mmCIF file of C-alpha atoms in Angstrom:
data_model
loop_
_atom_site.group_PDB
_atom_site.id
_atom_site.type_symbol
_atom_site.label_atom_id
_atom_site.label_comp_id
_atom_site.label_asym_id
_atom_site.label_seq_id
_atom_site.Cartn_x
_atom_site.Cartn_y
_atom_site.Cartn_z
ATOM 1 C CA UNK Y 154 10.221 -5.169 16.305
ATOM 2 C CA UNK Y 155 7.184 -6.600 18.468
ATOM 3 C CA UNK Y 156 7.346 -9.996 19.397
ATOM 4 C CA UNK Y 157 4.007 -11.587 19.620
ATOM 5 C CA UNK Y 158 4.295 -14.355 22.295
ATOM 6 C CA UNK Y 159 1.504 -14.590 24.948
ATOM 7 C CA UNK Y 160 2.711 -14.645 28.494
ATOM 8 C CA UNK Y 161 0.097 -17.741 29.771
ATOM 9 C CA UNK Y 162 2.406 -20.041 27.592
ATOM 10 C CA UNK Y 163 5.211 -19.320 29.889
ATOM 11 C CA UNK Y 164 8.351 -19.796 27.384
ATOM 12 C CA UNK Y 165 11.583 -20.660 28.631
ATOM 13 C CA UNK Y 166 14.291 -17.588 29.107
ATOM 14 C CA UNK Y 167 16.617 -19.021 26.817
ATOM 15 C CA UNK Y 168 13.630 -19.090 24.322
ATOM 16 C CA UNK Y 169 12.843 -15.140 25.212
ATOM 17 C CA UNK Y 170 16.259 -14.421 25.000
ATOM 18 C CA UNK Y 171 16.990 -16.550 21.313
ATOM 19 C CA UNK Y 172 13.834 -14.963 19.895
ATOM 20 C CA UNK Y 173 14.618 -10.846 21.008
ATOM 21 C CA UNK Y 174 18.088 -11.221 19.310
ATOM 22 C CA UNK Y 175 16.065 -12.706 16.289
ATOM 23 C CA UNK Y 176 13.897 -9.482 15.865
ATOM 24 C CA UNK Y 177 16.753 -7.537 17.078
ATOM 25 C CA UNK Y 178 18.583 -8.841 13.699
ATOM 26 C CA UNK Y 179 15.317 -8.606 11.545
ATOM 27 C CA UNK Y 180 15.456 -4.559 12.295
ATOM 28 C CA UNK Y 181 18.871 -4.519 10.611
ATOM 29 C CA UNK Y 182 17.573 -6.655 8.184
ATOM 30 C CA UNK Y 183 19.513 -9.756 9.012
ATOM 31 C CA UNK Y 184 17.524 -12.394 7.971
ATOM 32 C CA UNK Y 185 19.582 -15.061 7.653
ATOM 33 C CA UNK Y 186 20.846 -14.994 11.163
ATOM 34 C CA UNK Y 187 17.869 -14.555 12.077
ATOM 35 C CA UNK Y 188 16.243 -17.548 11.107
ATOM 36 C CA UNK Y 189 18.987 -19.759 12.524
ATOM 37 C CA UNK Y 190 17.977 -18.201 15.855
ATOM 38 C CA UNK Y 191 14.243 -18.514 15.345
ATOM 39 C CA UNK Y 192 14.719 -22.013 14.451
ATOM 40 C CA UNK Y 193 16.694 -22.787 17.296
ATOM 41 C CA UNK Y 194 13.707 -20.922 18.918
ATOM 42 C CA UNK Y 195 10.813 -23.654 17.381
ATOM 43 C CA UNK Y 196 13.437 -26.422 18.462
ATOM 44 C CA UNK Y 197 13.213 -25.339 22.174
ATOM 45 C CA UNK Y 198 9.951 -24.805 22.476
ATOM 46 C CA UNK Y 199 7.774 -26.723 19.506
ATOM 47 C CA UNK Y 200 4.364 -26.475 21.291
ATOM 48 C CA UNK Y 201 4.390 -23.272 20.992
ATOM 49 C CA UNK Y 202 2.386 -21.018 18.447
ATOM 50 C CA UNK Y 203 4.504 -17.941 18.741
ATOM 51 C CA UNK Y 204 7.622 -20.284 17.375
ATOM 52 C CA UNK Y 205 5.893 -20.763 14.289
ATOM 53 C CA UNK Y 206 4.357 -17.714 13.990
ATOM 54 C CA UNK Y 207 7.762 -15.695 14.432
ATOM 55 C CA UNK Y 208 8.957 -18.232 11.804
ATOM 56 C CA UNK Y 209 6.297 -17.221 9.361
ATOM 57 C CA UNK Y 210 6.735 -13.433 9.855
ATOM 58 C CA UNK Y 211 10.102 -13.864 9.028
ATOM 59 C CA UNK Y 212 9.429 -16.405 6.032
ATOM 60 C CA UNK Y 213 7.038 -13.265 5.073
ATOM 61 C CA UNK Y 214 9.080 -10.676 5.553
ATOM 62 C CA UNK Y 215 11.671 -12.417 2.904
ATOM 63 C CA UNK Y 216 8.358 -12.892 0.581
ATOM 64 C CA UNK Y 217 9.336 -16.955 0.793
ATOM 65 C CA UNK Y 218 5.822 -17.623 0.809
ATOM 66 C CA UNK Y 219 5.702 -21.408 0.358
ATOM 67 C CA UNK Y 220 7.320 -21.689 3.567
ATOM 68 C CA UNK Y 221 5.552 -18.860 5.640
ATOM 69 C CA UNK Y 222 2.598 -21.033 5.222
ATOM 70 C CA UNK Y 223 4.137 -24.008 6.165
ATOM 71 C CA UNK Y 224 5.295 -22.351 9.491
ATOM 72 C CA UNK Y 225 1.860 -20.434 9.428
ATOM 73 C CA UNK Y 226 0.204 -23.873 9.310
ATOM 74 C CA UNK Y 227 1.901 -25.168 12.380
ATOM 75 C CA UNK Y 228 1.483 -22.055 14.292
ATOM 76 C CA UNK Y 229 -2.477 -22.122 14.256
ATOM 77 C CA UNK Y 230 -2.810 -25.337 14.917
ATOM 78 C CA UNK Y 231 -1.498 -24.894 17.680
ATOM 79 C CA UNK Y 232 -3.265 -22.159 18.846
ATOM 80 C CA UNK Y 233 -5.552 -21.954 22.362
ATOM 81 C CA UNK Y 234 -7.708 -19.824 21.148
ATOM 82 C CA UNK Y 235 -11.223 -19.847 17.979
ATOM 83 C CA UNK Y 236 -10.723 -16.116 16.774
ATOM 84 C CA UNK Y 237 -9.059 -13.350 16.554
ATOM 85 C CA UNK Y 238 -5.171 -14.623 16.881
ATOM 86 C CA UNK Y 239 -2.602 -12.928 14.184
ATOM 87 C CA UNK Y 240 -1.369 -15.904 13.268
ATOM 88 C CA UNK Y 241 -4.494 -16.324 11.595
ATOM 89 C CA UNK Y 242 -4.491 -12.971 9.734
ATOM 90 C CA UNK Y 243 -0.583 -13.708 9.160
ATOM 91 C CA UNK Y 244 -1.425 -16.793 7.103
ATOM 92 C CA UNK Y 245 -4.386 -14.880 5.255
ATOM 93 C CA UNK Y 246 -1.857 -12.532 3.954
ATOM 94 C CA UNK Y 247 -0.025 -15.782 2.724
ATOM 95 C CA UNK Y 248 -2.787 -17.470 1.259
ATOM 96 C CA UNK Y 249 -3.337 -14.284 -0.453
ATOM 97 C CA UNK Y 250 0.011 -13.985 -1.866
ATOM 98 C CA UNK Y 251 0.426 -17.529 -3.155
ATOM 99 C CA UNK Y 252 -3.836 -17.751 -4.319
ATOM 100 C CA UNK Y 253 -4.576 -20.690 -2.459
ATOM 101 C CA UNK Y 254 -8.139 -19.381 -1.845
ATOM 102 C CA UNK Y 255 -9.447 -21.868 0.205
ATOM 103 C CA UNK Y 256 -6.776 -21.301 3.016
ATOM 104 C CA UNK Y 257 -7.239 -17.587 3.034
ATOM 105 C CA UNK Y 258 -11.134 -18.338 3.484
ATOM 106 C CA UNK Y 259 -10.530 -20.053 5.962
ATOM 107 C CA UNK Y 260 -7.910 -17.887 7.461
ATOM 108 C CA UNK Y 261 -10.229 -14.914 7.590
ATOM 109 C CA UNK Y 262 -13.331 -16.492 8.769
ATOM 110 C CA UNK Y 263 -11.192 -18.196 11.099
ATOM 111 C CA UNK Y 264 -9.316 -14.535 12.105
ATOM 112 C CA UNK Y 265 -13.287 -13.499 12.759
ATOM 113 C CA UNK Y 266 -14.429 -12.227 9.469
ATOM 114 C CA UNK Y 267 -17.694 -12.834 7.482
ATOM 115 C CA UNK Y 268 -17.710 -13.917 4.084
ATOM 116 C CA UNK Y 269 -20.286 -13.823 1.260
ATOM 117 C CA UNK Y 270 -20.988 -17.438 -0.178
ATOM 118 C CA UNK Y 271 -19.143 -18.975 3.935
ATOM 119 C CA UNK Y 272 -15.737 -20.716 3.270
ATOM 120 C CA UNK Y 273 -16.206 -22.703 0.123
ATOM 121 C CA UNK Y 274 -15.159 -21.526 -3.264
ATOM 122 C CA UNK Y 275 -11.937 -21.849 -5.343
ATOM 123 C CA UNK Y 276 -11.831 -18.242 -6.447
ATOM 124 C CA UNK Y 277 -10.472 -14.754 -5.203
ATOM 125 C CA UNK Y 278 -11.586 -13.335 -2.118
ATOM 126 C CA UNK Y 279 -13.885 -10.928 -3.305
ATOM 127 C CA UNK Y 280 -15.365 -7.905 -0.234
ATOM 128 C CA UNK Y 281 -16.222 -4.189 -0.531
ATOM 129 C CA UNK Y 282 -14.020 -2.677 1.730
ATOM 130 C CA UNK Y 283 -14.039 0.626 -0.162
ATOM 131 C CA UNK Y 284 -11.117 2.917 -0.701
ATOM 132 C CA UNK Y 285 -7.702 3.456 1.485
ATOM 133 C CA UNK Y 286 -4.274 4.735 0.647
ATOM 134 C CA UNK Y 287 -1.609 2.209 0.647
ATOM 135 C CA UNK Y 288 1.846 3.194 0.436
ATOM 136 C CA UNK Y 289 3.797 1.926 -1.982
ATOM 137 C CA UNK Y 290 7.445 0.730 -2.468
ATOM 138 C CA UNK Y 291 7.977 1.282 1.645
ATOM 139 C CA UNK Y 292 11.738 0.670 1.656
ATOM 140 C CA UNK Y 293 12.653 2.638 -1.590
ATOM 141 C CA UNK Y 294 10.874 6.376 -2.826
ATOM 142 C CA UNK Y 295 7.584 5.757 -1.060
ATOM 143 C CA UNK Y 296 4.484 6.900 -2.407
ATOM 144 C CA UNK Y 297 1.270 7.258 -0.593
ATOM 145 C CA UNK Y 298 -1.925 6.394 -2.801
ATOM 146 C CA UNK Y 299 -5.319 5.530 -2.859
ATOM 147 C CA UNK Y 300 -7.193 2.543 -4.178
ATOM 148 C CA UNK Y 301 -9.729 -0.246 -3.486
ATOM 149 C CA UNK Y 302 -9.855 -3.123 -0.840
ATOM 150 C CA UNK Y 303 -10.664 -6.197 -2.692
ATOM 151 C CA UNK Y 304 -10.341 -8.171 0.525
ATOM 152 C CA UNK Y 305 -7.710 -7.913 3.518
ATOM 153 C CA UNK Y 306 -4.659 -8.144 2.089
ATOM 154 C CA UNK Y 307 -5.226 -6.411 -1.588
ATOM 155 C CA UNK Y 308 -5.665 -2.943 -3.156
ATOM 156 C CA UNK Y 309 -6.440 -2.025 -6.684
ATOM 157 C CA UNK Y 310 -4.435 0.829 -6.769
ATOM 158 C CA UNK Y 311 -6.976 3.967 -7.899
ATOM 159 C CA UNK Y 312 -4.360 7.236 -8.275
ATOM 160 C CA UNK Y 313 -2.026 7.670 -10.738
ATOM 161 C CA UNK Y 314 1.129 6.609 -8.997
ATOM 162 C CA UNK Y 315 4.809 8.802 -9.647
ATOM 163 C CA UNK Y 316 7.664 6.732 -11.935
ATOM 164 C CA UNK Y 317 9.537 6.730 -9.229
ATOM 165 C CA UNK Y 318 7.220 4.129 -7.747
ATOM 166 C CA UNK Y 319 7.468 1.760 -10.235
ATOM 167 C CA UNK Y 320 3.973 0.958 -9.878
ATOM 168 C CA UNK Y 321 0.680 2.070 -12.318
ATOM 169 C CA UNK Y 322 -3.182 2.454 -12.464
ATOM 170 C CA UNK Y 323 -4.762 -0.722 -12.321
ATOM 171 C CA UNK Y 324 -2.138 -2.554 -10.268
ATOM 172 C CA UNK Y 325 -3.438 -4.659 -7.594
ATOM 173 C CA UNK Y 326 -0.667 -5.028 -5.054
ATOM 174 C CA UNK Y 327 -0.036 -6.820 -1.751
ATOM 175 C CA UNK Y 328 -0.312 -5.313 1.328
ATOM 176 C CA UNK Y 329 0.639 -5.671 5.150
ATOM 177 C CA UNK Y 330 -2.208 -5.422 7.927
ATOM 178 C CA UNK Y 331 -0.443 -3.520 10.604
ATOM 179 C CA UNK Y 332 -1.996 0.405 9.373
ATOM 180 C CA UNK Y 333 1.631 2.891 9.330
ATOM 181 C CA UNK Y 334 -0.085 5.948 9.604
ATOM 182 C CA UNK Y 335 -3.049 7.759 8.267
ATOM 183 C CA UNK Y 336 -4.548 10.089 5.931
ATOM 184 C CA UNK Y 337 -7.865 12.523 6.690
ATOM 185 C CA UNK Y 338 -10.443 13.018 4.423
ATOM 186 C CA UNK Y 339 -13.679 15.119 5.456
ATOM 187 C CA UNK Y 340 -13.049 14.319 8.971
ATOM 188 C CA UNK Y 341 -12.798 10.815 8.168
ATOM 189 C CA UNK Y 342 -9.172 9.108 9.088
ATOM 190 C CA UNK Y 343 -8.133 6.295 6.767
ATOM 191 C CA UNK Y 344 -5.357 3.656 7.762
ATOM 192 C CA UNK Y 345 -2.319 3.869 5.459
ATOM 193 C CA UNK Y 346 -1.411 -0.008 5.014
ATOM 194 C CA UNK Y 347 2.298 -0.846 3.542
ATOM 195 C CA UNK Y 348 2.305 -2.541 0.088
ATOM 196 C CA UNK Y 349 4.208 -5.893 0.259
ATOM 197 C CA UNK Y 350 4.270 -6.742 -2.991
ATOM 198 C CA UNK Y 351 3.014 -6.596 -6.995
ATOM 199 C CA UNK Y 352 0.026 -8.475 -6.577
ATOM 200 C CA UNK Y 353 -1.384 -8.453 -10.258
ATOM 201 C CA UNK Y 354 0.274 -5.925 -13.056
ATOM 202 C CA UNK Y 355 -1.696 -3.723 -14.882
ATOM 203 C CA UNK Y 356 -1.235 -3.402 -19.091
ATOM 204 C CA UNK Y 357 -1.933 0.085 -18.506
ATOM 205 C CA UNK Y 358 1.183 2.779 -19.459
ATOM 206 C CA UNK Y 359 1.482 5.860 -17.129
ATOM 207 C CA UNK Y 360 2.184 9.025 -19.007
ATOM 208 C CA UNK Y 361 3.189 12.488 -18.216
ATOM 209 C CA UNK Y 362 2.228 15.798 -20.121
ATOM 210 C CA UNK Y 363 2.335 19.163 -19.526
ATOM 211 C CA UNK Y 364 -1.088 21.083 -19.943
ATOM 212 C CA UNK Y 365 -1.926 24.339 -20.442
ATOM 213 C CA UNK Y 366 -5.266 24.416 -18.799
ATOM 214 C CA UNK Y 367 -6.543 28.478 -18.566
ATOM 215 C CA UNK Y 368 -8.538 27.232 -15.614
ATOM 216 C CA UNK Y 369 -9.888 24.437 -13.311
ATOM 217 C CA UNK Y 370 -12.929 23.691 -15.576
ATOM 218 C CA UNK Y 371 -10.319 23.033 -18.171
ATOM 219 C CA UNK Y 372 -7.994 20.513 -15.938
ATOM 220 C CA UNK Y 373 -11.410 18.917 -14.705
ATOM 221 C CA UNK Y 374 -12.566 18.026 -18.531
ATOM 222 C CA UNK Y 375 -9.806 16.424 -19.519
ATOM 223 C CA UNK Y 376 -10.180 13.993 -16.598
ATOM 224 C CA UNK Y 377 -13.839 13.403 -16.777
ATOM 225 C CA UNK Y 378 -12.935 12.950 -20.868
ATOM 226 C CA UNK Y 379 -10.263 10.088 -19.638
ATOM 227 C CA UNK Y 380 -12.535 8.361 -16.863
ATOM 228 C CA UNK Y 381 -15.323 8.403 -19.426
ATOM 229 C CA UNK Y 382 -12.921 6.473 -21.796
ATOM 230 C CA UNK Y 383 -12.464 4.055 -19.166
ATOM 231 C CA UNK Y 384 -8.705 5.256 -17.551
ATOM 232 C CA UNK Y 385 -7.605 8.000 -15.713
ATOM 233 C CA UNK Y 386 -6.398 11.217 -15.629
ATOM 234 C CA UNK Y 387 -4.658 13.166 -12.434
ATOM 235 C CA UNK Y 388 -3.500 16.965 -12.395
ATOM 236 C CA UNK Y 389 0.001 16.134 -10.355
ATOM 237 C CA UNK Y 390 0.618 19.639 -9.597
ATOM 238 C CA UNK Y 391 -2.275 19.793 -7.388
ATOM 239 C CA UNK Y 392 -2.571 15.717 -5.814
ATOM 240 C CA UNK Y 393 1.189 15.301 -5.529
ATOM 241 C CA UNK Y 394 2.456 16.601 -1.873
ATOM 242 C CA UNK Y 395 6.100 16.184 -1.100
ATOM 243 C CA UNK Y 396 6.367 14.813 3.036
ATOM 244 C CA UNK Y 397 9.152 13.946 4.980
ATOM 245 C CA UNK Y 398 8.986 10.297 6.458
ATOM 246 C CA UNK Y 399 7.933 11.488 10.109
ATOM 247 C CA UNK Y 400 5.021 12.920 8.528
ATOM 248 C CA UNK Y 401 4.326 10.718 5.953
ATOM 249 C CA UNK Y 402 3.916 7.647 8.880
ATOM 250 C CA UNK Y 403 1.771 9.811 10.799
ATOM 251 C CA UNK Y 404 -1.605 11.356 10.925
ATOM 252 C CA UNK Y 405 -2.109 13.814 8.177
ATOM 253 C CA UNK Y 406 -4.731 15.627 5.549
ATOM 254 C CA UNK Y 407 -5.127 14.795 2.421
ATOM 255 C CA UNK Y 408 -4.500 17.289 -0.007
ATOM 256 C CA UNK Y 409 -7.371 17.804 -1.752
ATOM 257 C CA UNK Y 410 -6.032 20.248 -4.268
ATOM 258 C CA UNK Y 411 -8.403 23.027 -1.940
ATOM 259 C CA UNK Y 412 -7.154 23.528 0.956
ATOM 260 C CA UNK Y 413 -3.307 24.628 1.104
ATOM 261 C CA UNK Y 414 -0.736 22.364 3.097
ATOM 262 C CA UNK Y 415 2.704 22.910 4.384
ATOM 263 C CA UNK Y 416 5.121 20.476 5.819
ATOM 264 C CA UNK Y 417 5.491 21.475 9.272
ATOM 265 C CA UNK Y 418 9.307 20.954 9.084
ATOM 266 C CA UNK Y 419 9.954 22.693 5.805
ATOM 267 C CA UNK Y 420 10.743 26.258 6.023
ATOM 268 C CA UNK Y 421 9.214 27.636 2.555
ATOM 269 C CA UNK Y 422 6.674 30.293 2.270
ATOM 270 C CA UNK Y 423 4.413 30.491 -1.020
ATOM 271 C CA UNK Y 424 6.887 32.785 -2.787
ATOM 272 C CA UNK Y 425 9.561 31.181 -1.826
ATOM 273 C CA UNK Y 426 9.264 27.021 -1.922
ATOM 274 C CA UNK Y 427 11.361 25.022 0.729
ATOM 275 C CA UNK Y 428 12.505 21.480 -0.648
ATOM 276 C CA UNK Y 429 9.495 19.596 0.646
ATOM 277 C CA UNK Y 430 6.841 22.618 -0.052
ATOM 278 C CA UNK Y 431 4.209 21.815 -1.556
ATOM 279 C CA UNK Y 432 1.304 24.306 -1.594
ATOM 280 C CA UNK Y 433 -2.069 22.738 -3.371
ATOM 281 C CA UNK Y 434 -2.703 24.773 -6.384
ATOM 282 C CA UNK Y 435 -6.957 24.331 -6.318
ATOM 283 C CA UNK Y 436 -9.196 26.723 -5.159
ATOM 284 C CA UNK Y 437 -8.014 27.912 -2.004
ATOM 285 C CA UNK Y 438 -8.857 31.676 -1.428
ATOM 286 C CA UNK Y 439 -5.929 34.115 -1.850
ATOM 287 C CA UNK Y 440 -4.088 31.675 -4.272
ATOM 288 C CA UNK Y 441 -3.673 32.025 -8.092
ATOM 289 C CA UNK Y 442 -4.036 29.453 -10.567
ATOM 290 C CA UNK Y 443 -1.184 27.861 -12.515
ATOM 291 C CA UNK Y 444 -2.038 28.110 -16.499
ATOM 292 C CA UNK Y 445 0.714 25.381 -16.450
ATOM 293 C CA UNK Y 446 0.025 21.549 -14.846
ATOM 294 C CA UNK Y 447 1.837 18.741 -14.462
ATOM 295 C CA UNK Y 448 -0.394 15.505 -15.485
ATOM 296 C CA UNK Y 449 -0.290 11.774 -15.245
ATOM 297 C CA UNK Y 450 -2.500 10.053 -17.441
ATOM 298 C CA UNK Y 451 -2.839 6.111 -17.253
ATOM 299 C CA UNK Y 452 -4.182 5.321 -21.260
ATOM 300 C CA UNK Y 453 -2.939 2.889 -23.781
ATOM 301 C CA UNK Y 454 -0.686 4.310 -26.018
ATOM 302 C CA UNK Y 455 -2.969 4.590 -29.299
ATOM 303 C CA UNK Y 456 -5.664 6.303 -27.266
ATOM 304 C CA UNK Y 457 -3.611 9.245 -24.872
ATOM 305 C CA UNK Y 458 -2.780 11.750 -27.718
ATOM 306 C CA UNK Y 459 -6.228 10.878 -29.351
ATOM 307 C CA UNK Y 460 -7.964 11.991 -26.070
ATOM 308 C CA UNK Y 461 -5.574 14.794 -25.598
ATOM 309 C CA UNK Y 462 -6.129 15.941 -29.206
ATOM 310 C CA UNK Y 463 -9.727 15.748 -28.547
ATOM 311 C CA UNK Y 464 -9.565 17.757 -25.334
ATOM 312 C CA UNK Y 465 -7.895 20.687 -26.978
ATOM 313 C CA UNK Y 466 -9.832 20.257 -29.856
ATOM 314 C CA UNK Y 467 -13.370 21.523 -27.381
ATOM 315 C CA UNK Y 468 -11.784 24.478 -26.688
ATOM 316 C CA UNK Y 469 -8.574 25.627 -28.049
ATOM 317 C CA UNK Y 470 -8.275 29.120 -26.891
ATOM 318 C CA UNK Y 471 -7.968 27.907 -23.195
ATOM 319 C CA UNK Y 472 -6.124 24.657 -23.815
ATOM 320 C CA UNK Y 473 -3.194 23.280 -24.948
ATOM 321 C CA UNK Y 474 -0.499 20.532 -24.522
ATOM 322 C CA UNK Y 475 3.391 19.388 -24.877
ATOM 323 C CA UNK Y 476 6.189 17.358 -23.805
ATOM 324 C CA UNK Y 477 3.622 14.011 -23.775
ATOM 325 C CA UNK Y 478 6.359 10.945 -22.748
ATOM 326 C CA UNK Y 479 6.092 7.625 -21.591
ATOM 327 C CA UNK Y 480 7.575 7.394 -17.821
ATOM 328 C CA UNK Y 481 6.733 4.144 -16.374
#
């Protein structure tokens, strides 16, 4: 774990030493020792920011958010410094979380970010910071996704996410500022950011079906049909790639459903599939379509099998469906 203390403040070595076996403990997810030590940390040196900023890390890293911005509070008001400090972008995520909108205004502006309408205002946060995966449930079966920025510390989350997430369409969750790898796009490298928490739930059911789709005109109708009836649609057989955790923390391509990827440290070929193969099933030359797809569709439940039924219903010699269920 990195300790963010600023060498000008000169702490004591009893204060270094109390506050590296508090992080040591934090990476084996010892929190309550922890924060004994870090408090014994703040009570030998109280004029100092990093105290109280180690103090709300650790508050946030528990999700106890009342008292991460108490200890946030202290730390930046003690800071040397106008812009630019983490302590300050620290107790914007906090704000966030708890909705106290006038301290994450003033967190970010104070962190060195404009804001439409300056700091007053009771509402959300509200920026176009267009799209970015996020990766979701970090400690359990991860997931990486994409979805909006509504401001620093939220995404809307865009893609249909797995079950095994626990998370759906719609969702706008919590997320961490320190990027943990990163996805490439058309050249264009996106910062994976860590989901924290559920933010907001979303209403919105995920479902999976099996389609019989004779080709990729087929697949792509029945997700323009969905988006057009305001939810979504995803062909999982094609957007879903399986990654180890090395990779999945580091720089990688998106799978685009095109282009065909292979984890580098899976030993599968196309005929023969490794356990985290996972060859894109699009367009790419020399590969075959699959008649059969895998889909996620995020719809209310008295609206999937009518847009389903409708879908086959435009051309039913090249379509077809089964197995529609309810996973999350």
């Amino acid at each position: 774990m990195r300790i963010f203390h600023r060498a000008r403040h000169r702490p004591s070595a009893t204060w270094r030493q109390t506050t590296d076996r508090a992080f040591t403990l934090i990476g084996d997810g010892r929190y309550e020792d922890a924060g004994a030590l870090l408090v014994m940390a703040a009570d030998l040196e109280p004029w100092l920011s990093d105290s109280w900023f180690n103090l709300a890390l650790l508050h946030k890293f528990r999700r106890d958010w009342e008292q991460a911005r108490s200890a946030g509070l202290r730390a930046v008001a003690l800071l040397d410094r106008e812009h630019g400090a983490p302590d300050w972008w620290n107790l914007g995520i906090t704000a966030t979380a708890l909705q106290d909108w006038p301290l994450a205004r003033r967190a970010w502006q104070a962190y060195g970010l404009k804001l439409p309408g300056g700091p007053g205002g009771d509402g959300p946060v509200s920026l176009d910071l267009g799209t970015t995966p996020v990766r979701l449930s970090p400690d359990g079966e991860s997931e990486v996704v994409w979805g909006r920025r509504l401001d620093p510390a939220r995404i809307e989350v865009l893609s249909i996410p797995l079950p095994s997430s626990g998370r759906r369409w719609g969702e706008v969750v919590l997320h961490d500022g320190a990027p943990h790898g990163e996805r490439v796009t058309d050249g264009v490298a996106y910062p994976v950011f860590d989901e924290i928490e559920l933010w907001a739930p979303s209403p919105v059911p995920t479902y999976v079906v099996l389609l019989q789709a004779a080709t990729a005109g087929d697949r792509d109708a029945l997700e323009r049909l969905v988006a057009e009836a305001g939810y979504a649609a995803e062909d999982w057989t094609s957007s879903v790639r399986l990654l180890c955790r090395a990779c999945s923390e580091s720089r990688m391509a998106s799978d685009d459903g095109v282009v065909a990827h292979h984890d580098p440290h899976d030993d599968g070929d196309a005929a023969h599939p490794g356990h985290l193969s996972h060859l894109s099933q699009g367009g790419a030359a020399g590969m075959s379509w699959l008649v059969e797809r895998e889909c996620g569709i995020a719809a209310p439940a008295h609206l999937v099998r009518v847009l389903l039924d409708r879908w086959v219903a435009a051309a039913p010699a090249t379509r077809a469906y089964r197995d529609l269920e309810e996973v999350c």
